[in-house]
Coordinates of C-alpha atoms in Angstrom, one line a residue:
M1 CA -15.8 24.8 24.2
P2 CA -14.4 21.1 23.6
P3 CA -15.6 19.5 20.6
P4 CA -18.7 17.1 20.9
L5 CA -18.4 13.4 21.2
C6 CA -19.9 13.2 17.5
Q7 CA -16.5 15.5 16.1
F8 CA -13.3 14.1 15.7
Q9 CA -11.5 14.9 19.0
N10 CA -8.1 16.5 18.2
K11 CA -6.7 15.6 21.8
I12 CA -2.8 16.0 22.5
N13 CA -1.7 12.9 23.4
P14 CA -1.6 12.9 27.5
T15 CA 1.8 11.1 27.8
L16 CA 4.5 13.6 27.0
I17 CA 4.3 17.2 26.2
V18 CA 7.8 18.9 25.8
P19 CA 8.9 22.6 25.3
R20 CA 9.8 23.5 21.8
V21 CA 13.4 21.3 21.5
S22 CA 15.6 21.3 18.5
P23 CA 14.1 20.2 14.9
V24 CA 14.5 17.5 12.9
P25 CA 17.2 17.7 10.5
N26 CA 16.5 17.9 7.0
H27 CA 17.2 14.3 6.0
Q28 CA 15.4 11.0 5.2
H29 CA 17.8 8.6 7.0
G30 CA 18.9 7.5 3.6
Y31 CA 15.8 5.4 3.8
C32 CA 13.3 4.9 0.9
S33 CA 14.5 7.8 -0.7
R34 CA 13.2 6.4 -4.0
Q35 CA 9.7 7.5 -2.9
H36 CA 8.6 10.8 -4.5
L37 CA 6.8 13.2 -2.2
S38 CA 4.7 15.9 -3.6
P39 CA 6.1 19.7 -2.2
Q40 CA 2.8 19.5 0.3
D41 CA 3.3 16.2 1.1
A42 CA 7.1 16.9 1.9
R43 CA 6.1 20.2 3.8
E44 CA 3.6 18.4 6.0
E45 CA 6.1 15.6 6.8
R46 CA 8.7 18.0 7.9
A47 CA 5.9 19.8 10.1
L48 CA 5.0 16.3 11.7
L49 CA 8.5 15.4 12.3
N50 CA 9.2 18.7 14.1
S51 CA 6.0 18.4 16.1
I52 CA 7.2 15.0 17.6
A53 CA 10.8 15.9 18.0
W54 CA 12.0 14.5 21.4
P55 CA 14.5 16.4 23.7
E56 CA 18.0 15.7 23.2
T57 CA 19.1 12.4 25.0
P58 CA 22.6 11.6 26.4
P59 CA 25.1 9.0 25.3
V60 CA 24.7 5.7 27.1
P61 CA 27.1 5.7 30.0
P62 CA 29.6 2.7 30.8
S63 CA 27.0 1.8 33.7
L64 CA 23.8 2.2 34.8
G65 CA 24.8 4.4 37.8
R66 CA 24.3 7.7 36.2
T67 CA 21.1 6.7 34.4
S68 CA 17.5 7.3 35.6
D69 CA 16.4 5.2 38.4
P70 CA 12.6 4.9 39.5
A71 CA 13.6 3.7 42.7
H72 CA 15.5 6.9 43.9
S73 CA 13.0 9.3 41.6
T74 CA 10.1 10.7 43.8
F75 CA 7.0 12.9 42.9
T76 CA 5.4 15.5 45.0
I77 CA 2.0 16.7 45.0
L78 CA 1.6 20.3 44.8
P79 CA 1.8 22.3 46.8
A80 CA 4.7 20.9 48.6
G81 CA 3.4 18.8 51.4
G82 CA 0.7 17.0 49.1
G83 CA -2.4 15.5 50.3
G84 CA -5.2 17.6 51.7
W85 CA -8.6 18.3 49.5
R86 CA -9.8 19.8 46.2
R87 CA -12.8 20.0 44.4
V88 CA -14.2 18.6 41.4
G89 CA -13.3 21.0 38.7
H90 CA -9.7 21.8 40.1
R91 CA -6.9 20.5 38.8
L92 CA -4.0 18.8 40.5
E93 CA -0.3 18.9 39.7
A94 CA 2.6 16.6 40.8
L95 CA 6.3 17.3 40.4
V96 CA 8.5 14.4 39.3
Q97 CA 12.2 14.9 40.2
M98 CA 14.2 12.0 38.5
R99 CA 17.3 10.7 40.0
D100 CA 20.2 8.3 38.9
F101 CA 21.0 5.1 40.8
Q102 CA 23.4 6.9 43.0
G103 CA 20.5 9.1 44.2
R104 CA 21.8 12.3 42.3
P105 CA 19.3 14.4 40.5
K106 CA 19.0 14.3 36.7
R107 CA 20.0 17.6 34.9
Y108 CA 18.3 16.9 31.4
G109 CA 15.1 15.4 30.3
G110 CA 14.0 13.0 27.6
D111 CA 12.6 10.1 30.3
V112 CA 9.5 8.5 28.9
L113 CA 6.7 9.0 31.7
V114 CA 3.3 8.3 31.9
A115 CA 0.8 9.0 35.0
R116 CA -2.8 8.2 35.6
M117 CA -5.1 9.2 38.5
Y118 CA -7.2 6.5 40.0
N119 CA -9.7 5.4 42.8
P120 CA -10.0 1.6 43.1
A121 CA -13.2 1.7 45.0
L122 CA -15.0 3.6 42.7
D123 CA -13.1 1.6 39.6
A124 CA -12.2 5.4 38.2
G125 CA -9.2 6.4 36.4
V126 CA -8.2 9.3 34.0
A127 CA -4.8 9.8 32.1
G128 CA -2.5 13.0 33.1
R129 CA -0.3 14.9 31.1
V130 CA 3.2 14.8 32.0
V131 CA 5.5 18.2 31.0
D132 CA 9.0 17.9 30.3
H133 CA 10.9 20.7 32.0
L134 CA 14.3 19.7 30.5
N135 CA 16.1 19.7 33.5
G136 CA 15.3 16.4 35.2
S137 CA 12.1 17.5 36.5
Y138 CA 8.9 16.8 35.2
S139 CA 5.0 18.0 35.6
A140 CA 2.1 15.5 36.0
V141 CA -1.5 17.4 35.3
F142 CA -4.8 16.0 36.2
P143 CA -8.3 17.0 36.0
L144 CA -10.2 16.3 39.4
L145 CA -13.3 14.7 37.8
W146 CA -15.1 12.7 40.9
E147 CA -15.6 12.8 44.5
G148 CA -13.6 10.8 46.9
R149 CA -10.0 9.6 47.1
A150 CA -8.0 10.4 43.8
Q151 CA -4.5 8.6 44.0
V152 CA -1.7 9.7 41.5
E153 CA 0.6 7.1 39.9
V154 CA 3.7 8.1 38.0
T155 CA 5.4 5.4 36.0
L156 CA 9.0 5.4 34.0
V157 CA 8.6 3.6 30.9
H158 CA 12.0 4.3 29.7
P159 CA 15.0 6.1 30.9
S160 CA 16.2 8.8 28.4
E161 CA 19.4 7.0 28.1
A162 CA 16.9 4.1 26.6
V163 CA 15.9 6.6 24.4
T164 CA 18.9 7.2 22.7
V165 CA 19.2 3.7 22.0
L166 CA 15.8 3.3 20.5
R167 CA 16.9 6.4 18.4
R168 CA 19.9 4.6 17.4
L169 CA 18.2 1.4 16.2
T170 CA 15.7 3.4 13.9
R171 CA 18.5 5.3 12.3
D172 CA 20.8 2.5 11.9
Q173 CA 18.7 -0.6 11.9
P174 CA 15.4 0.1 10.3
E175 CA 15.4 -3.3 8.5
R176 CA 16.1 -5.4 11.8
V177 CA 12.6 -6.6 11.2
Y178 CA 12.8 -8.4 8.1
F179 CA 10.2 -10.4 6.0
H180 CA 9.9 -13.1 3.8
S181 CA 8.0 -14.1 0.4
L182 CA 7.5 -17.4 -1.2
F183 CA 7.8 -17.5 -4.8
H184 CA 6.8 -20.7 -6.2
S185 CA 6.0 -22.1 -9.7
G186 CA 5.5 -25.9 -10.6
S187 CA 8.0 -28.0 -8.6
A188 CA 10.2 -25.0 -8.0
S189 CA 10.0 -22.9 -4.8
E190 CA 12.4 -20.0 -3.4
T191 CA 12.2 -17.7 -0.3
T192 CA 13.8 -14.2 -0.3
V193 CA 13.9 -11.5 2.4
C194 CA 11.5 -8.3 1.6
N195 CA 10.9 -5.1 3.2
V196 CA 9.8 -1.6 2.7
C197 CA 13.0 -0.9 1.3
L198 CA 16.2 -3.1 0.5
P199 CA 19.8 -1.8 -0.8
S200 CA 19.8 -3.0 -4.4
D201 CA 23.6 -3.3 -4.6
R202 CA 23.3 -6.8 -3.1
R203 CA 21.3 -8.8 -6.0
P204 CA 18.5 -7.9 -8.1
L205 CA 15.2 -6.7 -6.5
C206 CA 11.6 -7.5 -7.4
N207 CA 9.8 -4.0 -7.1
F208 CA 5.9 -4.8 -5.7
T209 CA 5.5 -1.1 -5.0
D210 CA 1.8 -0.8 -5.2
L211 CA 0.8 1.2 -8.3
H212 CA -2.1 3.2 -6.9
T213 CA -0.8 4.3 -3.5
G214 CA 2.7 4.4 -4.2
A215 CA 3.3 2.4 -0.9
P216 CA 6.9 0.7 -1.4
W217 CA 7.8 -3.0 -0.8
F218 CA 10.6 -4.8 -2.2
C219 CA 12.0 -8.6 -2.2
Y220 CA 15.3 -9.9 -3.2
K221 CA 14.5 -11.7 -6.6
P222 CA 14.7 -15.4 -6.6
R223 CA 17.8 -16.9 -8.0
H224 CA 15.7 -19.2 -10.4
L225 CA 12.2 -17.6 -10.4
S226 CA 10.3 -14.7 -11.9
C227 CA 8.9 -11.9 -9.8
D228 CA 5.4 -13.0 -10.5
T229 CA 5.7 -16.2 -8.9
R230 CA 5.3 -14.6 -5.5
I231 CA 2.3 -16.3 -3.5
S232 CA 2.8 -15.3 -0.1
H233 CA 4.4 -12.8 2.6
S234 CA 5.2 -13.5 5.9
K235 CA 7.6 -12.3 9.0
G236 CA 10.9 -13.3 8.4
G237 CA 12.7 -12.7 11.7
F238 CA 14.2 -10.0 13.9
T239 CA 17.9 -8.7 14.3
Q240 CA 18.9 -7.8 17.7
S241 CA 22.0 -5.7 17.4
L242 CA 22.2 -4.1 20.7
L243 CA 25.8 -2.7 22.1
A244 CA 27.6 -3.7 25.0
R245 CA 25.5 -3.1 28.1
E246 CA 22.6 -1.3 26.1
D247 CA 20.3 -4.3 27.4
T248 CA 20.6 -3.1 30.9
L249 CA 18.5 0.1 30.0
F250 CA 15.6 -2.4 29.3
Q251 CA 14.9 -4.5 32.2
S252 CA 11.4 -4.8 33.6
G253 CA 11.1 -4.1 37.2
V254 CA 14.3 -2.6 37.6
N255 CA 14.1 0.8 34.8
M256 CA 11.4 -0.1 32.5
K257 CA 7.5 0.1 33.2
V258 CA 8.4 0.9 37.1
S259 CA 6.3 3.1 39.3
I260 CA 7.8 5.9 40.7
R261 CA 7.1 6.4 44.7
A262 CA 5.4 9.6 46.3
S263 CA 7.4 12.0 48.6
G264 CA 4.7 12.7 51.1
S265 CA 1.1 11.5 50.1
D266 CA 0.0 10.2 46.8
Y267 CA -3.4 11.1 47.3
V268 CA -6.1 13.9 48.0
T269 CA -9.5 13.9 48.7
V270 CA -11.8 15.3 46.5
L271 CA -14.8 17.2 47.8
P272 CA -18.0 18.0 45.6
K273 CA -17.9 21.4 43.3
E274 CA -19.4 24.3 45.2
E275 CA -22.1 26.1 43.8
G276 CA -20.9 29.0 41.7
Q277 CA -17.3 28.0 41.7
L278 CA -15.2 28.8 38.8
E279 CA -12.8 26.4 37.3
V280 CA -9.5 26.6 38.3
N281 CA -6.5 25.8 35.9
G282 CA -3.5 25.1 38.3
S283 CA -1.0 25.0 35.4
A284 CA -0.2 26.3 32.2
V285 CA -0.8 22.8 30.9
N286 CA -4.6 22.6 30.1
P287 CA -5.7 20.4 27.4
E288 CA -8.2 18.2 28.8
P289 CA -8.3 14.3 28.5
S290 CA -10.9 12.8 25.9
G291 CA -12.6 10.8 28.8
Y292 CA -12.4 8.9 32.0
Y293 CA -13.8 5.6 33.8
Y294 CA -15.9 5.8 36.5
Q295 CA -17.4 2.7 38.0
G296 CA -15.4 1.3 35.1
V297 CA -17.4 2.9 32.4
W298 CA -15.5 5.3 29.8
R299 CA -17.3 8.6 30.0
A300 CA -16.6 11.0 27.2
L301 CA -15.7 14.8 28.0
G302 CA -16.8 17.1 25.9
G303 CA -20.6 17.4 26.4
A304 CA -21.8 14.0 25.1
T305 CA -22.5 10.7 26.5
V306 CA -21.1 7.2 25.7
R307 CA -23.9 5.1 25.6
Q308 CA -24.0 1.2 27.4
F309 CA -24.6 -1.2 24.9
S310 CA -24.6 -4.0 27.6
N311 CA -26.4 -7.0 26.0
S312 CA -26.3 -8.4 22.3
S313 CA -30.1 -6.9 21.8
A314 CA -28.5 -3.3 22.2
I315 CA -25.7 -4.1 19.9
S316 CA -27.9 -5.9 17.3
Q317 CA -30.1 -3.2 17.2
C318 CA -28.0 -0.5 16.6
L319 CA -26.4 -2.5 14.2
R320 CA -29.4 -3.0 12.0
G321 CA -29.0 -2.3 8.5
K322 CA -25.4 -1.3 8.8
V323 CA -22.2 -2.2 7.1
L324 CA -19.1 -2.3 9.4
H325 CA -15.7 -2.5 7.7
L326 CA -13.0 -3.0 10.0
Y327 CA -9.4 -2.2 8.7
G328 CA -5.9 -2.8 10.3
D329 CA -3.6 -4.6 12.5
S330 CA -4.7 -7.3 15.2
T331 CA -6.1 -4.6 17.6
I332 CA -8.7 -4.1 15.3
R333 CA -9.2 -8.0 14.6
Q334 CA -10.2 -7.8 18.3
W335 CA -13.2 -5.7 17.5
F336 CA -14.4 -8.3 15.0
E337 CA -13.5 -11.3 17.4
Y338 CA -15.6 -9.2 20.2
L339 CA -18.6 -8.7 18.2
N340 CA -18.8 -12.1 16.6
A341 CA -18.5 -13.5 20.1
A342 CA -21.2 -11.0 21.8
L343 CA -24.0 -11.5 19.1
P344 CA -25.7 -14.8 18.9
D345 CA -27.1 -13.7 15.8
L346 CA -24.0 -12.7 13.9
K347 CA -23.1 -15.6 12.1
E348 CA -19.3 -15.7 10.5
F349 CA -19.3 -17.2 7.0
D350 CA -16.1 -19.2 6.6
L351 CA -13.9 -17.6 4.1
H352 CA -11.3 -20.4 4.9
S353 CA -9.1 -17.7 6.1
L354 CA -6.1 -18.2 8.0
K355 CA -6.9 -17.0 11.9
Q356 CA -4.4 -14.4 12.5
V357 CA -4.9 -12.9 8.9
G358 CA -8.2 -12.9 7.7
P359 CA -10.2 -11.5 5.9
F360 CA -13.3 -12.4 8.1
M361 CA -17.0 -11.8 7.4
A362 CA -20.2 -12.3 9.5
V363 CA -23.6 -11.8 8.7
D364 CA -26.9 -11.2 10.4
S365 CA -29.4 -11.8 7.7
G366 CA -32.2 -10.9 9.8
R367 CA -31.0 -7.4 10.7
N368 CA -29.2 -7.2 7.4
T369 CA -26.1 -6.7 9.1
L370 CA -22.6 -7.4 7.6
V371 CA -19.2 -7.0 9.8
Q372 CA -16.1 -7.4 8.0
Y373 CA -12.2 -7.5 8.7
R374 CA -9.4 -7.3 6.7
C375 CA -5.5 -6.5 7.7
H376 CA -3.5 -3.8 6.3
G377 CA -1.0 -4.0 3.8
P378 CA 2.7 -4.6 4.3
P379 CA 4.7 -4.1 6.5
I380 CA 2.7 -6.3 8.8
R381 CA 4.1 -9.0 11.1
F382 CA 1.9 -11.8 10.6
G383 CA 2.7 -15.8 10.2
S384 CA 1.7 -16.0 6.4
V385 CA -0.6 -14.2 3.9
P386 CA -1.5 -15.0 0.6
T387 CA -0.3 -12.2 -1.8
S388 CA -3.8 -12.3 -2.9
Q389 CA -5.0 -10.9 0.5
L390 CA -2.5 -8.5 0.7
R391 CA -4.4 -5.2 0.3
Y392 CA -3.7 -1.5 0.9
I393 CA -6.2 0.5 3.1
A394 CA -6.5 3.4 0.8
N395 CA -7.4 1.0 -2.1
E396 CA -9.9 -0.7 -0.1
L397 CA -11.5 2.7 0.4
D398 CA -11.6 3.6 -2.9
G399 CA -13.9 0.4 -3.6
L400 CA -16.4 1.3 -1.4
S401 CA -19.5 2.8 -2.0
G402 CA -20.1 4.3 1.4
G403 CA -23.2 5.9 2.7
T404 CA -25.3 6.3 6.0
D405 CA -25.8 2.5 6.4
T406 CA -21.6 2.5 6.2
A407 CA -19.0 2.6 9.3
V408 CA -15.5 2.1 8.7
V409 CA -13.0 1.8 11.3
L410 CA -9.2 2.2 10.8
G411 CA -6.5 1.1 13.1
I412 CA -2.9 1.3 11.6
W413 CA 0.2 1.7 13.8
S414 CA 1.7 -1.2 15.7
H415 CA 3.9 -2.7 12.5
F416 CA 5.1 0.4 11.4
S417 CA 7.2 0.7 14.8
T418 CA 10.5 -0.4 13.6
F419 CA 10.5 2.1 10.4
P420 CA 11.5 5.8 10.5
V421 CA 8.6 7.7 11.3
E422 CA 8.3 8.9 7.3
V423 CA 7.5 5.6 6.5
Y424 CA 4.2 5.8 8.8
I425 CA 3.4 9.3 7.4
R426 CA 3.4 8.3 3.8
R427 CA 1.2 5.5 4.4
L428 CA -1.3 7.7 6.3
Q429 CA -1.2 10.4 4.0
G430 CA -2.4 7.8 1.3
I431 CA -5.1 6.7 3.6
R432 CA -6.2 10.1 4.4
R433 CA -6.6 11.1 0.8
A434 CA -8.6 7.9 0.5
V435 CA -11.0 8.9 3.4
A436 CA -11.3 12.4 1.8
R437 CA -12.5 10.8 -1.4
L438 CA -14.8 8.4 0.4
L439 CA -16.4 11.5 2.5
D440 CA -16.6 13.5 -0.8
R441 CA -18.6 11.1 -2.7
A442 CA -20.6 9.8 0.3
P443 CA -20.8 12.2 3.0
G444 CA -23.2 10.3 5.5
T445 CA -20.1 7.5 5.6
L446 CA -18.8 7.1 9.3
V447 CA -15.0 7.2 9.5
V448 CA -13.7 5.9 13.1
V449 CA -10.0 6.0 13.7
R450 CA -8.6 3.8 16.3
T451 CA -5.2 5.4 18.3
A452 CA -2.5 3.5 19.3
N453 CA -2.2 1.8 22.9
L454 CA 0.5 1.4 25.6
K455 CA 1.6 -2.6 26.0
A456 CA 3.5 -4.9 28.3
L457 CA 7.2 -4.4 27.5
T458 CA 9.7 -7.4 27.4
L459 CA 13.4 -6.8 25.6
Y460 CA 11.9 -7.9 22.3
E461 CA 8.8 -6.0 22.7
T462 CA 10.8 -2.8 23.4
L463 CA 13.0 -3.0 20.6
T464 CA 10.3 -3.7 18.1
N465 CA 7.2 -2.1 19.5
S466 CA 8.2 0.1 22.4
D467 CA 5.6 2.7 24.0
W468 CA 7.9 5.3 22.8
Y469 CA 7.9 4.4 19.3
S470 CA 3.9 4.1 19.6
L471 CA 3.4 7.3 21.3
Q472 CA 5.3 9.0 18.1
R473 CA 2.9 7.4 15.8
D474 CA -0.2 8.3 17.9
K475 CA 0.9 11.8 17.5
V476 CA 1.2 11.5 14.0
L477 CA -2.1 9.6 13.5
R478 CA -3.9 12.4 15.4
A479 CA -2.5 15.1 13.6
M480 CA -3.0 13.5 10.0
F481 CA -6.8 13.3 10.4
K482 CA -7.4 16.7 11.9
G483 CA -9.9 18.7 10.0
L484 CA -11.6 15.7 8.4
D485 CA -15.1 14.9 9.6
V486 CA -13.5 11.6 11.5
R487 CA -14.2 10.1 15.0
L488 CA -11.6 9.1 17.4
V489 CA -11.5 6.2 19.7
D490 CA -8.6 7.0 22.0
A491 CA -7.2 3.8 23.0
W492 CA -4.1 5.5 24.4
E493 CA -6.1 7.3 27.1
M494 CA -8.4 4.1 27.5
T495 CA -5.6 1.8 28.2
L496 CA -3.4 4.2 30.1
A497 CA -6.2 5.0 32.6
H498 CA -7.8 1.6 33.2
R499 CA -6.7 -0.5 36.2
L500 CA -5.8 -3.4 34.1
P501 CA -2.0 -3.8 33.0
H502 CA -1.0 -2.7 29.8
S503 CA -1.1 -5.0 26.7
L504 CA -0.7 -5.2 23.1
H505 CA -4.3 -6.3 22.7
P506 CA -6.2 -5.0 25.9
Q507 CA -8.4 -7.1 27.8
P508 CA -12.4 -7.5 27.5
P509 CA -13.7 -4.9 29.7
I510 CA -11.4 -2.0 27.7
I511 CA -12.6 -3.5 24.3
K512 CA -16.3 -3.5 26.0
N513 CA -15.6 0.1 26.5
M514 CA -14.2 0.8 23.1
I515 CA -17.1 -1.0 21.3
D516 CA -19.4 1.4 23.5
V517 CA -17.5 4.2 22.0
L518 CA -17.9 3.1 18.3
L519 CA -21.4 2.1 18.6
S520 CA -22.3 5.5 20.2
Y521 CA -21.0 7.0 17.0
I522 CA -23.1 4.9 15.1
C523 CA -26.1 4.8 17.1
P524 CA -25.8 8.5 18.9

């Protein structure tokens, strides 16, 4: 039986499932090798890297002609001929055949595809599972969850050849996003470059590795100031180092986030479930999605109901007597902003914080409600953060008393996209240990994890924050918290299944549904 809503839903990410492929080589990219790993952490890291191993992708060809072309590719609803009718409870499978710009069938896998099924009239949608058969064909599998029209949409996010480039960038240029710190004493100021790791043979380093979590962070030492004069952190810039013609693999409307047309009908008509009807598993791929939209409302699958908190009084009543701690990136800051705007009695306390950075705090004194937001520690690509506000989530969790009146939300993924996955794994291992300590000393504490989500892609966004990078980290995130008493808000599926365009910061209707899931955990 699927797990109930009130337990962590260990769902397989609905974007791409690949058969077993070559394991990840046993190396650390020569990157951040200073950080010591326990044998247990090293084994887990290796297992996680193997679990997200992507199919081998080809070298970048001299022209687009031999690369995946969504305009020549097609999908077919099975059985061949498509269309027709099905019943609620059945599954539907579509076969995708990728072709290149000359119309030739592709013979290898590795393309990044996403799929959804939807009905605009019903404002319904569900994410599909995509299976890579490693021969240029893919299966998209959907559960049939509503009556009426069910239309299939398959989108090429990146051709396999683009994945080759994204892999190379992470391997060869993990520091392509770099950071600055300002050092200041008296009338003297200096700015130097900082990052998760820096080569020490260029100039002396200041080591700002966190003593408690072991999270690495280094800056080049100022020439005339000491390391302890550092006062701020900021995003420095981005070094774009594509080789010749590689940019042609990342063209919006050509081969990036482009829909693939149907060969035959792109929809089926779904009839009500028959009395005594057996569940039909039309594919070997059977993990169900975590939920779906119907009439614009997110419905969880697994036997529980997501409550609708449609007005401020309902939200305020749920949060009465609660302390809500929000830790993470700007996609978590959105939740603070949503609650702050939606609740007239929730008054933000002016901490004189920078708008992008925080920390933020809001109080409803009449209902004894406190909502706080704090960004995670570096790497974080914000404009400027005082070093006094650079806090690591694990340390913040260790400072909480916790209890039945406390809810904690974690969302950390986007700012780790350009670094080797090992950097992200190690950060999450530290956070998970802190979560385990919190739940051990205060078992009634609610901990909620927000997953990654899809986004609009430009060339810059792709090279720094591609959905392919996010997908890898999303899989790691889900695996990392498996087995802990932690709940999930499946932002990946909630953005994939929705009719609104993908965005790093999802639009209000999606955020409203995410908040409803969160509040349903707090007030089941």
